Coordinates of C-alpha atoms and ligand atoms in Angstrom, one line a residue:
X5 CA 77.9 121.8 92.5
X6 CA 77.6 124.3 94.8
X7 CA 77.8 122.3 97.8
X8 CA 81.4 121.1 96.8
X9 CA 82.6 124.7 95.7
X10 CA 81.1 125.9 99.2
X11 CA 83.3 123.3 100.9
X12 CA 86.3 123.9 99.0
X13 CA 85.9 127.5 99.9
X14 CA 85.8 126.7 103.3
X15 CA 88.6 124.7 103.4
X16 CA 90.6 127.4 101.6
X17 CA 89.2 130.0 104.4
X18 CA 90.7 127.8 107.1
X19 CA 94.2 127.5 105.3
X20 CA 94.2 131.4 104.7
X21 CA 93.0 132.2 108.5
X22 CA 95.8 129.8 109.6
X23 CA 98.3 131.8 107.7
X24 CA 97.3 134.9 108.6
X25 CA 97.4 134.2 112.3
X26 CA 100.8 132.6 111.9
X27 CA 101.9 135.8 110.5
X28 CA 101.9 137.4 113.9
X29 CA 103.9 134.8 115.6
X30 CA 107.4 135.8 116.7
X31 CA 110.2 134.8 119.4
X32 CA 111.5 136.7 122.0
X33 CA 108.1 138.5 122.6
X34 CA 106.0 137.1 125.5
X35 CA 102.8 137.8 124.0
X36 CA 103.9 136.6 120.6
X37 CA 104.8 133.4 121.7
X38 CA 101.5 132.9 123.3
X39 CA 100.0 133.4 120.2
X40 CA 102.3 130.9 118.6
X41 CA 100.8 128.6 121.4
X42 CA 97.3 129.4 120.9
X43 CA 97.9 128.6 117.2
X44 CA 99.5 125.3 117.7
X45 CA 96.7 124.4 120.0
X46 CA 93.9 125.3 117.6
X47 CA 95.8 123.4 114.8
X48 CA 94.2 120.1 115.8
X49 CA 90.8 121.7 115.7
X50 CA 91.7 123.2 112.3
X51 CA 92.7 119.7 111.0
X52 CA 89.7 118.0 112.4
X53 CA 87.4 120.6 110.7
X54 CA 89.2 119.8 107.6
X55 CA 88.9 116.2 107.9
X56 CA 85.1 116.6 108.3
X57 CA 84.6 119.1 105.2
X58 CA 86.4 116.4 103.0
X59 CA 84.2 113.6 104.5
X60 CA 81.2 115.7 103.4
X61 CA 82.4 116.6 100.2
X62 CA 83.4 113.0 99.4
X63 CA 79.7 111.8 100.7
X64 CA 78.1 114.5 98.1
X65 CA 80.0 113.2 95.4
X66 CA 79.3 109.6 96.1
X67 CA 75.7 110.6 96.4
X68 CA 75.8 112.4 93.0
X69 CA 77.3 109.5 91.4
X70 CA 74.8 107.2 92.8
X71 CA 71.9 109.5 91.8
X72 CA 73.5 109.2 88.4
X73 CA 73.9 105.7 88.3
X74 CA 70.5 105.0 89.5
X75 CA 69.0 107.3 87.0
X76 CA 70.8 105.9 83.9
X77 CA 69.7 102.3 84.8
X78 CA 66.0 102.9 85.4
X79 CA 63.1 103.0 83.3
X80 CA 60.4 103.5 85.8
X81 CA 60.3 105.2 89.3
X82 CA 60.2 102.1 91.2
X83 CA 63.6 100.5 89.6
X84 CA 65.1 103.9 90.3
X85 CA 64.0 103.7 93.9
X86 CA 65.4 100.3 94.4
X87 CA 68.5 100.9 92.5
X88 CA 69.0 103.9 94.6
X89 CA 68.4 102.1 97.8
X90 CA 70.8 99.3 96.8
X91 CA 73.7 101.5 95.9
X92 CA 73.0 103.7 98.9
X93 CA 73.2 100.5 101.1
X94 CA 76.4 99.4 99.6
X95 CA 77.9 102.4 99.5
X96 CA 77.1 103.1 103.4
X97 CA 79.0 100.0 104.3
X98 CA 82.0 101.4 102.8
X99 CA 84.4 103.3 105.1
X100 CA 87.3 105.2 104.2
X101 CA 89.9 106.8 106.4
X102 CA 89.9 110.7 105.1
X103 CA 93.1 111.3 106.9
X104 CA 94.8 109.1 104.4
X105 CA 93.4 110.7 101.6
X106 CA 95.7 112.9 99.3
X107 CA 93.2 115.7 99.8
X108 CA 93.7 115.7 103.4
X109 CA 97.1 115.3 103.5
X110 CA 97.5 118.4 101.0
X111 CA 95.2 120.3 103.4
X112 CA 97.3 119.3 106.3
X113 CA 100.3 120.3 104.7
X114 CA 99.1 123.7 103.8
X115 CA 98.2 124.1 107.5
X116 CA 101.1 122.9 108.9
X117 CA 103.4 124.5 106.1
X118 CA 107.0 123.7 107.0
X119 CA 106.4 123.9 110.7
X120 CA 106.7 120.7 112.2
X121 CA 103.7 120.3 114.0
X122 CA 101.5 117.0 115.1
X123 CA 103.3 114.7 113.1
X124 CA 101.2 112.3 115.2
X125 CA 98.6 112.6 112.7
X126 CA 98.5 111.0 109.4
X127 CA 101.9 109.5 109.8
X128 CA 101.2 106.2 107.8
X129 CA 103.1 105.6 104.7
X130 CA 102.4 106.2 101.1
X131 CA 101.6 102.8 100.3
X132 CA 98.6 102.7 102.7
X133 CA 97.3 106.1 101.4
X134 CA 97.2 104.7 98.0
X135 CA 95.4 101.7 99.0
X136 CA 93.0 104.0 101.1
X137 CA 92.4 106.0 98.2
X138 CA 91.6 103.0 96.2
X139 CA 89.0 102.2 98.8
X140 CA 87.7 105.7 98.7
X141 CA 87.2 105.7 94.8
X142 CA 84.6 102.9 95.8
X143 CA 86.2 100.1 93.3
X144 CA 89.8 98.7 92.8
X145 CA 91.3 101.4 90.7
X146 CA 92.9 98.8 88.6
X147 CA 89.9 96.6 88.5
X148 CA 90.3 93.8 85.8
X149 CA 86.5 94.3 84.8
X150 CA 84.6 96.7 82.7
X151 CA 82.3 99.0 84.7
X152 CA 79.5 98.7 82.2
X153 CA 79.5 95.3 81.0
X154 CA 80.9 93.9 84.3
X155 CA 83.3 91.4 82.0
X156 CA 86.8 90.9 81.6
X157 CA 88.1 93.8 79.8
X158 CA 89.9 92.8 76.5
X159 CA 91.6 96.2 76.0
X160 CA 91.8 98.1 79.2
X161 CA 91.9 101.8 78.6
X162 CA 92.7 104.1 81.5
X163 CA 90.8 107.3 81.9
X164 CA 93.9 109.9 82.5
X165 CA 91.2 112.0 84.5
X166 CA 90.6 109.6 87.3
X167 CA 92.7 106.5 86.6
X168 CA 89.9 104.1 86.3
X169 CA 89.5 101.8 83.6
X170 CA 87.0 100.6 81.1
X171 CA 87.2 98.2 78.1
X172 CA 87.8 100.1 74.8
X173 CA 84.8 98.6 73.1
X174 CA 82.7 99.4 76.0
X175 CA 83.5 102.9 76.6
X176 CA 83.5 103.7 72.8
X177 CA 80.1 102.2 72.2
X178 CA 79.0 104.3 75.3
X179 CA 80.6 107.6 74.1
X180 CA 79.8 107.2 70.5
X181 CA 76.4 108.7 70.6
X182 CA 76.8 110.7 74.0
X183 CA 79.1 113.2 74.8
X184 CA 78.0 113.8 78.4
X185 CA 78.9 110.5 80.1
X186 CA 80.9 110.6 83.3
X187 CA 83.1 108.0 84.8
X188 CA 80.7 105.3 85.9
X189 CA 82.8 104.1 88.8
X190 CA 81.0 104.7 92.2
X191 CA 82.2 107.4 94.2
X192 CA 84.6 108.7 91.3
X193 CA 85.8 112.2 92.0
X194 CA 86.0 113.1 88.3
X195 CA 83.3 115.2 86.9
X196 CA 84.5 115.7 83.3
X197 CA 82.7 114.0 80.6
X198 CA 84.6 111.0 79.2
X199 CA 86.3 111.9 75.9
X200 CA 88.6 109.7 73.5
X201 CA 91.6 111.7 74.0
X202 CA 91.3 111.3 78.0
X203 CA 91.4 107.3 77.4
X204 CA 95.0 105.7 77.0
X205 CA 95.6 102.0 76.3
X206 CA 96.9 100.5 79.7
X207 CA 99.5 97.6 78.7
X208 CA 100.4 96.8 82.3
X209 CA 96.7 96.1 83.0
X210 CA 96.4 94.3 79.8
X211 CA 99.3 92.1 80.9
X212 CA 97.9 91.6 84.1
X213 CA 94.3 90.3 82.7
X214 CA 96.1 88.2 80.2
X215 CA 98.2 86.7 83.0
X216 CA 94.9 86.2 84.8
X217 CA 93.2 84.4 82.0
X218 CA 96.0 82.2 81.3
X219 CA 96.2 81.1 85.0
X220 CA 92.5 80.6 85.0
X221 CA 92.7 78.5 81.7
X222 CA 95.7 76.4 83.2
X223 CA 93.7 75.9 86.3
X224 CA 90.5 74.8 84.5
X225 CA 92.4 72.5 82.1
X226 CA 94.2 71.0 84.9
X227 CA 91.1 70.5 86.6
X228 CA 89.0 68.5 84.1
X229 CA 92.1 67.4 82.0
X230 CA 90.5 68.7 78.6
X231 CA 92.1 70.5 75.7
Ligands
ZN7 ZN1 86.7 107.7 87.3

């Protein structure tokens, strides 16, 4: 996707430009000190530029994904239009805080380097960042449900490329005859096609699902006193 490459190049350009400007900073020399002040001042603007670029990139990825999903699920143009509109509407409701994504944090680290600048930005803990990343991918990263069948997974497999999960039977049947299937989770940033060697059984999630099922069964049997 050219657009995404362009965005990445622009981000890289901002980082390189910042590093270049910083290389002229110095101490003791009035003009160089002034240059440092100037660099510090525009750091905020550069961070804002990065934020905007990452937001655009995220949006592009989501639109690509939606387009593909709508395309896969539709037989007619009307179906496609409806599906696309629905997905788009549900996507529009999702808001993510770009500043809490790892991409932004990386960008910020690169810009700030080892210099302690503007700690006010993105000073939230890692926990929160992880939560936001999950929101950003459009679905809970450890959903207990298979993205294709929407059913509770029996044998959850983790895609090592993006961390999303699929039920083993479900994903295997989907990729068996099709080598070019991408992760179906809305907003998933990974562009690689799903391959069997990208899939790992997730025993932790499996345990979680088993616990969930046991809980449900327990509450059901206590409700109607059967079995
Ligand atoms: Zn994914």
